[in-house]
Amino acid sequence: MASKKTRPGQQAYRPEQMSLVTTIIERGSGNKLMKLYTDNQVFTHIRCEGTGTATSEILDILGLGSSEKDIIFSLTPISTARQLLDRLDDELRGAAPGRGIAYTMPLTAVSNLLAAVVTMSTKMEKENGGSRDMDKGQKNSLVLILVNQGFTGPVMETAKKAGARGGTIVRGRWVGDEQTEQLRGLASQSEKEMLFIVAPKEIRSQVMDAVNEKHGVLTDAGALVCSLGIDRLVHLG
C-alpha cells in the first residue's frame, strides 16, 4: 500500500517534544497533587512510594513531617510542563498539598503514538507545532544511583560530604539477564534501592565521582551512577 503523501505546502504533524515531570512530596499528598495537575492539563501519571534521607530529628526540628514520600512521574509536552511549574512557583507554592519539589526533564525520545496521544489530551496544540528550544543553561541535575539494598545510608553520607543536600530512596529489584547477573557487582543481590539526588550542576561531577570511588560496582554497595539534566525546578510548600 502506498504511503500517504503530504500535500504541497502542508506540514506533516509532529507531536511536541515530551517532558517528564517528577514530583516528590509528603506521603498522602500524591492524589491531591494529581488532581491539581489534571486541572492544569497534565493527565498522564505514574505514582510510587519512596523515603526521604533526612533523619526524623531533623524533620521534627524543621517541622517537615514524615520522611515517607509520594513520587509522581507525569508525562506531558514541554510547553505544558513549563506552564505547570510556572504556576506552581508563582501561585501555588503556599497552597500546594504538602512540602516537596517538582522538576522537569526533557525526554530525548518517546514513541510517536504516545507523544501524539498525550499532546492531544492536553488540548495545547499550537498551529506551528513543536516546542521552543530547550534552555541551554540547565542549573540542576538529577543524579540517579542504583545500589544494593542496605547501602543507601553510607552512599548518601558520601554524597553529602561531596556537597549534596539530600535525596529520596525508592526500592526495587534487579531484573537483568543471566549474563549481566554474572558480572561482579552489577547484581550481587536482587534487592536494589534507587537514590534520587537533585544537585546543582557545579557539584554534580564531584558527587558522582565520590560515590563511584567509595561505593562503585566492585564494592559491596555495587553502586551504578548516572545523571540527567533538569530543565526547571520549583520547591513546594
GROMACS .gro file of N, CA, C and O in nm, residues 54-162:
model
  436
   54ALA      N    1   1.651   1.247   5.510
   54ALA     CA    2   1.670   1.327   5.631
   54ALA      C    3   1.631   1.245   5.755
   54ALA      O    4   1.539   1.164   5.750
   55THR      N    5   1.702   1.266   5.866
   55THR     CA    6   1.670   1.195   5.989
   55THR      C    7   1.542   1.250   6.050
   55THR      O    8   1.503   1.362   6.025
   56SER      N    9   1.474   1.168   6.131
   56SER     CA   10   1.350   1.212   6.193
   56SER      C   11   1.374   1.332   6.285
   56SER      O   12   1.288   1.418   6.299
   57GLU      N   13   1.490   1.338   6.348
   57GLU     CA   14   1.521   1.450   6.437
   57GLU      C   15   1.524   1.581   6.360
   57GLU      O   16   1.467   1.682   6.402
   58ILE      N   17   1.591   1.577   6.243
   58ILE     CA   18   1.597   1.697   6.160
   58ILE      C   19   1.458   1.735   6.111
   58ILE      O   20   1.419   1.851   6.111
   59LEU      N   21   1.380   1.635   6.070
   59LEU     CA   22   1.244   1.661   6.024
   59LEU      C   23   1.160   1.726   6.132
   59LEU      O   24   1.082   1.817   6.106
   60ASP      N   25   1.174   1.676   6.255
   60ASP     CA   26   1.098   1.733   6.367
   60ASP      C   27   1.138   1.879   6.391
   60ASP      O   28   1.053   1.964   6.416
   61ILE      N   29   1.268   1.906   6.386
   61ILE     CA   30   1.317   2.042   6.409
   61ILE      C   31   1.263   2.138   6.304
   61ILE      O   32   1.219   2.249   6.333
   62LEU      N   33   1.264   2.092   6.178
   62LEU     CA   34   1.221   2.177   6.067
   62LEU      C   35   1.070   2.177   6.048
   62LEU      O   36   1.017   2.255   5.969
   63GLY      N   37   1.000   2.089   6.118
   63GLY     CA   38   0.856   2.080   6.103
   63GLY      C   39   0.812   2.030   5.968
   63GLY      O   40   0.710   2.070   5.914
   64LEU      N   41   0.890   1.938   5.911
   64LEU     CA   42   0.863   1.890   5.776
   64LEU      C   43   0.782   1.761   5.772
   64LEU      O   44   0.761   1.704   5.666
   65GLY      N   45   0.740   1.710   5.888
   65GLY     CA   46   0.654   1.592   5.888
   65GLY      C   47   0.730   1.465   5.858
   65GLY      O   48   0.850   1.453   5.882
   66SER      N   49   0.661   1.366   5.801
   66SER     CA   50   0.716   1.233   5.779
   66SER      C   51   0.820   1.233   5.667
   66SER      O   52   0.816   1.315   5.575
   67SER      N   53   0.915   1.136   5.677
   67SER     CA   54   1.012   1.119   5.570
   67SER      C   55   0.957   1.033   5.457
   67SER      O   56   1.020   1.018   5.354
   68GLU      N   57   0.837   0.974   5.477
   68GLU     CA   58   0.775   0.894   5.372
   68GLU      C   59   0.724   0.985   5.260
   68GLU      O   60   0.662   1.087   5.286
   69LYS      N   61   0.752   0.946   5.135
   69LYS     CA   62   0.723   1.034   5.022
   69LYS      C   63   0.634   0.967   4.918
   69LYS      O   64   0.639   0.846   4.898
   70ASP      N   65   0.553   1.048   4.851
   70ASP     CA   66   0.486   1.009   4.728
   70ASP      C   67   0.569   1.063   4.612
   70ASP      O   68   0.610   1.181   4.613
   71ILE      N   69   0.597   0.978   4.514
   71ILE     CA   70   0.673   1.019   4.396
   71ILE      C   71   0.582   1.003   4.274
   71ILE      O   72   0.526   0.896   4.252
   72ILE      N   73   0.567   1.109   4.199
   72ILE     CA   74   0.476   1.109   4.084
   72ILE      C   75   0.556   1.143   3.958
   72ILE      O   76   0.623   1.246   3.953
   73PHE      N   77   0.548   1.055   3.860
   73PHE     CA   78   0.608   1.080   3.729
   73PHE      C   79   0.495   1.113   3.632
   73PHE      O   80   0.403   1.033   3.613
   74SER      N   81   0.502   1.230   3.570
   74SER     CA   82   0.396   1.277   3.480
   74SER      C   83   0.455   1.307   3.343
   74SER      O   84   0.558   1.375   3.332
   75LEU      N   85   0.391   1.255   3.239
   75LEU     CA   86   0.436   1.276   3.101
   75LEU      C   87   0.349   1.381   3.036
   75LEU      O   88   0.227   1.371   3.036
   76THR      N   89   0.413   1.485   2.980
   76THR     CA   90   0.337   1.595   2.920
   76THR      C   91   0.428   1.670   2.822
   76THR      O   92   0.552   1.662   2.833
   77PRO      N   93   0.372   1.743   2.727
   77PRO     CA   94   0.455   1.826   2.639
   77PRO      C   95   0.537   1.928   2.718
   77PRO      O   96   0.494   1.974   2.825
   78ILE      N   97   0.651   1.964   2.665
   78ILE     CA   98   0.741   2.056   2.736
   78ILE      C   99   0.673   2.188   2.770
   78ILE      O  100   0.686   2.239   2.881
   79SER      N  101   0.599   2.245   2.675
   79SER     CA  102   0.536   2.374   2.700
   79SER      C  103   0.437   2.365   2.816
   79SER      O  104   0.429   2.457   2.899
   80THR      N  105   0.362   2.254   2.824
   80THR     CA  106   0.266   2.237   2.932
   80THR      C  107   0.338   2.218   3.065
   80THR      O  108   0.296   2.271   3.169
   81ALA      N  109   0.449   2.142   3.064
   81ALA     CA  110   0.526   2.122   3.186
   81ALA      C  111   0.579   2.255   3.241
   81ALA      O  112   0.574   2.281   3.361
   82ARG      N  113   0.626   2.339   3.152
   82ARG     CA  114   0.680   2.468   3.195
   82ARG      C  115   0.570   2.558   3.249
   82ARG      O  116   0.590   2.630   3.348
   83GLN      N  117   0.454   2.554   3.184
   83GLN     CA  118   0.342   2.634   3.234
   83GLN      C  119   0.300   2.587   3.373
   83GLN      O  120   0.268   2.667   3.460
   84LEU      N  121   0.300   2.454   3.392
   84LEU     CA  122   0.263   2.398   3.522
   84LEU      C  123   0.360   2.445   3.630
   84LEU      O  124   0.319   2.493   3.737
   85LEU      N  125   0.490   2.433   3.604
   85LEU     CA  126   0.588   2.472   3.705
   85LEU      C  127   0.589   2.622   3.728
   85LEU      O  128   0.613   2.669   3.840
   86ASP      N  129   0.562   2.700   3.623
   86ASP     CA  130   0.550   2.845   3.642
   86ASP      C  131   0.436   2.876   3.739
   86ASP      O  132   0.449   2.961   3.827
   87ARG      N  133   0.324   2.805   3.722
   87ARG     CA  134   0.210   2.832   3.810
   87ARG      C  135   0.239   2.784   3.953
   87ARG      O  136   0.204   2.852   4.049
   88LEU      N  137   0.303   2.667   3.965
   88LEU     CA  138   0.340   2.619   4.098
   88LEU      C  139   0.430   2.720   4.168
   88LEU      O  140   0.414   2.748   4.287
   89ASP      N  141   0.525   2.773   4.093
   89ASP     CA  142   0.621   2.866   4.151
   89ASP      C  143   0.557   3.000   4.184
   89ASP      O  144   0.583   3.058   4.289
   90ASP      N  145   0.469   3.050   4.096
   90ASP     CA  146   0.412   3.184   4.113
   90ASP      C  147   0.290   3.189   4.204
   90ASP      O  148   0.272   3.282   4.281
   91GLU      N  149   0.203   3.085   4.194
   91GLU     CA  150   0.073   3.093   4.261
   91GLU      C  151   0.049   2.988   4.369
   91GLU      O  152  -0.022   3.015   4.466
   92LEU      N  153   0.104   2.869   4.351
   92LEU     CA  154   0.062   2.757   4.434
   92LEU      C  155   0.163   2.714   4.539
   92LEU      O  156   0.143   2.615   4.607
   93ARG      N  157   0.272   2.787   4.552
   93ARG     CA  158   0.374   2.744   4.645
   93ARG      C  159   0.320   2.730   4.786
   93ARG      O  160   0.339   2.630   4.853
   94GLY      N  161   0.248   2.827   4.835
   94GLY     CA  162   0.194   2.820   4.970
   94GLY      C  163   0.073   2.732   4.983
   94GLY      O  164   0.044   2.682   5.091
   95ALA      N  165   0.001   2.710   4.870
   95ALA     CA  166  -0.122   2.633   4.876
   95ALA      C  167  -0.105   2.488   4.836
   95ALA      O  168  -0.199   2.410   4.843
   96ALA      N  169   0.015   2.449   4.794
   96ALA     CA  170   0.036   2.311   4.749
   96ALA      C  171   0.014   2.214   4.863
   96ALA      O  172   0.048   2.242   4.978
   97PRO      N  173  -0.047   2.096   4.834
   97PRO     CA  174  -0.079   1.999   4.940
   97PRO      C  175   0.044   1.922   4.987
   97PRO      O  176   0.074   1.815   4.940
   98GLY      N  177   0.118   1.980   5.082
   98GLY     CA  178   0.237   1.915   5.135
   98GLY      C  179   0.363   1.984   5.087
   98GLY      O  180   0.359   2.075   5.005
   99ARG      N  181   0.478   1.943   5.140
   99ARG     CA  182   0.606   2.004   5.103
   99ARG      C  183   0.686   1.908   5.017
   99ARG      O  184   0.684   1.788   5.037
  100GLY      N  185   0.761   1.964   4.924
  100GLY     CA  186   0.842   1.880   4.838
  100GLY      C  187   0.902   1.960   4.725
  100GLY      O  188   0.916   2.082   4.733
  101ILE      N  189   0.937   1.891   4.616
  101ILE     CA  190   0.992   1.957   4.498
  101ILE      C  191   0.927   1.899   4.373
  101ILE      O  192   0.876   1.786   4.374
  102ALA      N  193   0.929   1.976   4.267
  102ALA     CA  194   0.884   1.930   4.136
  102ALA      C  195   0.985   1.979   4.034
  102ALA      O  196   1.030   2.093   4.040
  103TYR      N  197   1.022   1.892   3.940
  103TYR     CA  198   1.118   1.932   3.839
  103TYR      C  199   1.087   1.861   3.708
  103TYR      O  200   1.020   1.757   3.705
  104THR      N  201   1.132   1.920   3.598
  104THR     CA  202   1.106   1.865   3.465
  104THR      C  203   1.236   1.821   3.401
  104THR      O  204   1.341   1.885   3.418
  105MET      N  205   1.229   1.711   3.325
  105MET     CA  206   1.344   1.661   3.250
  105MET      C  207   1.299   1.635   3.106
  105MET      O  208   1.201   1.564   3.084
  106PRO      N  209   1.369   1.692   3.007
  106PRO     CA  210   1.332   1.669   2.867
  106PRO      C  211   1.361   1.525   2.828
  106PRO      O  212   1.463   1.468   2.866
  107LEU      N  213   1.271   1.463   2.753
  107LEU     CA  214   1.291   1.328   2.703
  107LEU      C  215   1.346   1.335   2.562
  107LEU      O  216   1.288   1.402   2.476
  108THR      N  217   1.455   1.266   2.537
  108THR     CA  218   1.517   1.273   2.404
  108THR      C  219   1.444   1.188   2.302
  108THR      O  220   1.457   1.209   2.182
  109ALA      N  221   1.366   1.088   2.348
  109ALA     CA  222   1.291   1.004   2.255
  109ALA      C  223   1.170   0.946   2.325
  109ALA      O  224   1.174   0.913   2.443
  110VAL      N  225   1.060   0.932   2.251
  110VAL     CA  226   0.939   0.869   2.300
  110VAL      C  227   0.860   0.826   2.176
  110VAL      O  228   0.877   0.882   2.068
  111SER      N  229   0.779   0.722   2.186
  111SER     CA  230   0.706   0.674   2.069
  111SER      C  231   0.615   0.783   2.015
  111SER      O  232   0.554   0.859   2.091
  112ASN      N  233   0.606   0.792   1.883
  112ASN     CA  234   0.524   0.896   1.819
  112ASN      C  235   0.378   0.886   1.860
  112ASN      O  236   0.311   0.987   1.881
  113LEU      N  237   0.327   0.763   1.871
  113LEU     CA  238   0.187   0.744   1.907
  113LEU      C  239   0.160   0.797   2.047
  113LEU      O  240   0.063   0.869   2.071
  114LEU      N  241   0.248   0.761   2.143
  114LEU     CA  242   0.231   0.808   2.280
  114LEU      C  243   0.239   0.959   2.287
  114LEU      O  244   0.157   1.025   2.352
  115ALA      N  245   0.338   1.016   2.218
  115ALA     CA  246   0.353   1.162   2.218
  115ALA      C  247   0.229   1.230   2.160
  115ALA      O  248   0.183   1.331   2.212
  116ALA      N  249   0.175   1.173   2.052
  116ALA     CA  250   0.057   1.232   1.989
  116ALA      C  251  -0.064   1.226   2.081
  116ALA      O  252  -0.139   1.324   2.095
  117VAL      N  253  -0.083   1.112   2.147
  117VAL     CA  254  -0.198   1.097   2.237
  117VAL      C  255  -0.187   1.193   2.354
  117VAL      O  256  -0.285   1.261   2.390
  118VAL      N  257  -0.070   1.202   2.416
  118VAL     CA  258  -0.052   1.292   2.530
  118VAL      C  259  -0.070   1.436   2.488
  118VAL      O  260  -0.136   1.515   2.556
  119THR      N  261  -0.011   1.473   2.374
  119THR     CA  262  -0.022   1.611   2.327
  119THR      C  263  -0.167   1.649   2.300
  119THR      O  264  -0.213   1.757   2.337
  120MET      N  265  -0.240   1.560   2.234
  120MET     CA  266  -0.380   1.589   2.203
  120MET      C  267  -0.465   1.596   2.329
  120MET      O  268  -0.557   1.676   2.339
  121SER      N  269  -0.433   1.514   2.430
  121SER     CA  270  -0.513   1.515   2.552
  121SER      C  271  -0.497   1.643   2.630
  121SER      O  272  -0.585   1.682   2.707
  122THR      N  273  -0.385   1.712   2.612
  122THR     CA  274  -0.365   1.838   2.683
  122THR      C  275  -0.441   1.953   2.620
  122THR      O  276  -0.456   2.059   2.681
  123LYS      N  277  -0.486   1.932   2.494
  123LYS     CA  278  -0.558   2.037   2.420
  123LYS      C  279  -0.474   2.163   2.410
  123LYS      O  280  -0.524   2.275   2.416
  124MET      N  281  -0.341   2.143   2.400
  124MET     CA  282  -0.249   2.257   2.397
  124MET      C  283  -0.176   2.266   2.263
  124MET      O  284  -0.071   2.327   2.254
  125GLU      N  285  -0.228   2.201   2.158
  125GLU     CA  286  -0.159   2.203   2.029
  125GLU      C  287  -0.154   2.344   1.974
  125GLU      O  288  -0.248   2.421   1.987
  126LYS      N  289  -0.046   2.374   1.909
  126LYS     CA  290  -0.028   2.507   1.850
  126LYS      C  291  -0.020   2.494   1.699
  126LYS      O  292   0.020   2.391   1.647
  127GLU      N  293  -0.054   2.599   1.629
  127GLU     CA  294  -0.059   2.595   1.484
  127GLU      C  295   0.077   2.562   1.424
  127GLU      O  296   0.086   2.490   1.326
  128ASN      N  297   0.183   2.612   1.483
  128ASN     CA  298   0.314   2.589   1.425
  128ASN      C  299   0.375   2.457   1.471
  128ASN      O  300   0.478   2.414   1.420
  129GLY      N  301   0.316   2.393   1.571
  129GLY     CA  302   0.366   2.264   1.620
  129GLY      C  303   0.502   2.279   1.684
  129GLY      O  304   0.569   2.381   1.674
  130GLY      N  305   0.543   2.171   1.752
  130GLY     CA  306   0.675   2.170   1.814
  130GLY      C  307   0.684   2.260   1.933
  130GLY      O  308   0.587   2.326   1.973
  131SER      N  309   0.803   2.269   1.989
  131SER     CA  310   0.824   2.349   2.109
  131SER      C  311   0.945   2.437   2.090
  131SER      O  312   1.026   2.417   2.000
  132ARG      N  313   0.957   2.533   2.177
  132ARG     CA  314   1.075   2.619   2.170
  132ARG      C  315   1.198   2.540   2.211
  132ARG      O  316   1.189   2.435   2.272
  133ASP      N  317   1.317   2.593   2.180
  133ASP     CA  318   1.440   2.523   2.212
  133ASP      C  319   1.455   2.506   2.363
  133ASP      O  320   1.411   2.589   2.441
  134MET      N  321   1.523   2.397   2.398
  134MET     CA  322   1.547   2.373   2.541
  134MET      C  323   1.642   2.479   2.595
  134MET      O  324   1.727   2.532   2.524
  135ASP      N  325   1.625   2.510   2.723
  135ASP     CA  326   1.717   2.604   2.787
  135ASP      C  327   1.858   2.547   2.781
  135ASP      O  328   1.881   2.433   2.815
  136LYS      N  329   1.951   2.629   2.736
  136LYS     CA  330   2.088   2.582   2.723
  136LYS      C  331   2.156   2.573   2.859
  136LYS      O  332   2.243   2.489   2.881
  137GLY      N  333   2.120   2.662   2.953
  137GLY     CA  334   2.190   2.668   3.080
  137GLY      C  335   2.115   2.598   3.192
  137GLY      O  336   2.060   2.664   3.279
  138GLN      N  337   2.110   2.466   3.190
  138GLN     CA  338   2.045   2.392   3.297
  138GLN      C  339   2.125   2.408   3.425
  138GLN      O  340   2.245   2.386   3.428
  139LYS      N  341   2.057   2.445   3.533
  139LYS     CA  342   2.124   2.475   3.659
  139LYS      C  343   2.135   2.354   3.751
  139LYS      O  344   2.218   2.352   3.841
  140ASN      N  345   2.048   2.254   3.730
  140ASN     CA  346   2.045   2.139   3.820
  140ASN      C  347   2.048   2.009   3.741
  140ASN      O  348   2.013   2.005   3.622
  141SER      N  349   2.090   1.902   3.808
  141SER     CA  350   2.091   1.769   3.751
  141SER      C  351   2.028   1.672   3.849
  141SER      O  352   2.034   1.692   3.970
  142LEU      N  353   1.970   1.565   3.795
  142LEU     CA  354   1.923   1.454   3.878
  142LEU      C  355   2.029   1.346   3.874
  142LEU      O  356   2.057   1.290   3.768
  143VAL      N  357   2.089   1.318   3.989
  143VAL     CA  358   2.186   1.209   3.999
  143VAL      C  359   2.111   1.085   4.044
  143VAL      O  360   2.048   1.085   4.151
  144LEU      N  361   2.114   0.979   3.962
  144LEU     CA  362   2.047   0.853   3.993
  144LEU      C  363   2.151   0.750   4.034
  144LEU      O  364   2.248   0.727   3.961
  145ILE      N  365   2.132   0.690   4.150
  145ILE     CA  366   2.226   0.591   4.200
  145ILE      C  367   2.150   0.462   4.230
  145ILE      O  368   2.060   0.460   4.313
  146LEU      N  369   2.185   0.354   4.159
  146LEU     CA  370   2.128   0.222   4.185
  146LEU      C  371   2.227   0.148   4.273
  146LEU      O  372   2.344   0.132   4.238
  147VAL      N  373   2.180   0.101   4.390
  147VAL     CA  374   2.271   0.044   4.489
  147VAL      C  375   2.207  -0.079   4.553
  147VAL      O  376   2.084  -0.094   4.555
  148ASN      N  377   2.290  -0.171   4.603
  148ASN     CA  378   2.237  -0.287   4.673
  148ASN      C  379   2.162  -0.243   4.798
  148ASN      O  380   2.200  -0.145   4.864
  149GLN      N  381   2.054  -0.315   4.829
  149GLN     CA  382   1.971  -0.277   4.944
  149GLN      C  383   2.054  -0.275   5.072
  149GLN      O  384   2.135  -0.362   5.098
  150GLY      N  385   2.031  -0.170   5.152
  150GLY     CA  386   2.100  -0.156   5.278
  150GLY      C  387   2.221  -0.065   5.275
  150GLY      O  388   2.282  -0.039   5.379
  151PHE      N  389   2.256  -0.013   5.156
  151PHE     CA  390   2.375   0.071   5.144
  151PHE      C  391   2.343   0.217   5.113
  151PHE      O  392   2.434   0.297   5.093
  152THR      N  393   2.216   0.252   5.111
  152THR     CA  394   2.182   0.390   5.077
  152THR      C  395   2.231   0.489   5.183
  152THR      O  396   2.264   0.603   5.151
  153GLY      N  397   2.235   0.446   5.310
  153GLY     CA  398   2.283   0.535   5.416
  153GLY      C  399   2.427   0.579   5.394
  153GLY      O  400   2.456   0.700   5.386
  154PRO      N  401   2.522   0.484   5.382
  154PRO     CA  402   2.661   0.523   5.355
  154PRO      C  403   2.679   0.598   5.224
  154PRO      O  404   2.760   0.691   5.216
  155VAL      N  405   2.605   0.558   5.120
  155VAL     CA  406   2.616   0.627   4.991
  155VAL      C  407   2.569   0.772   5.004
  155VAL      O  408   2.633   0.864   4.953
  156MET      N  409   2.456   0.793   5.074
  156MET     CA  410   2.405   0.929   5.092
  156MET      C  411   2.501   1.012   5.176
  156MET      O  412   2.520   1.131   5.150
  157GLU      N  413   2.563   0.950   5.274
  157GLU     CA  414   2.661   1.022   5.357
  157GLU      C  415   2.778   1.069   5.271
  157GLU      O  416   2.826   1.182   5.285
  158THR      N  417   2.827   0.982   5.182
  158THR     CA  418   2.935   1.019   5.091
  158THR      C  419   2.891   1.133   4.999
  158THR      O  420   2.966   1.228   4.976
  159ALA      N  421   2.768   1.125   4.946
  159ALA     CA  422   2.717   1.229   4.857
  159ALA      C  423   2.706   1.362   4.929
  159ALA      O  424   2.738   1.468   4.873
  160LYS      N  425   2.663   1.359   5.055
  160LYS     CA  426   2.651   1.484   5.131
  160LYS      C  427   2.788   1.547   5.156
  160LYS      O  428   2.803   1.669   5.152
  161LYS      N  429   2.888   1.463   5.184
  161LYS     CA  430   3.023   1.516   5.204
  161LYS      C  431   3.075   1.583   5.077
  161LYS      O  432   3.161   1.672   5.082
  162ALA      N  433   3.022   1.539   4.962
  162ALA     CA  434   3.063   1.596   4.834
  162ALA      C  435   2.977   1.717   4.796
  162ALA      O  436   2.998   1.776   4.689
   0.00000   0.00000   0.00000
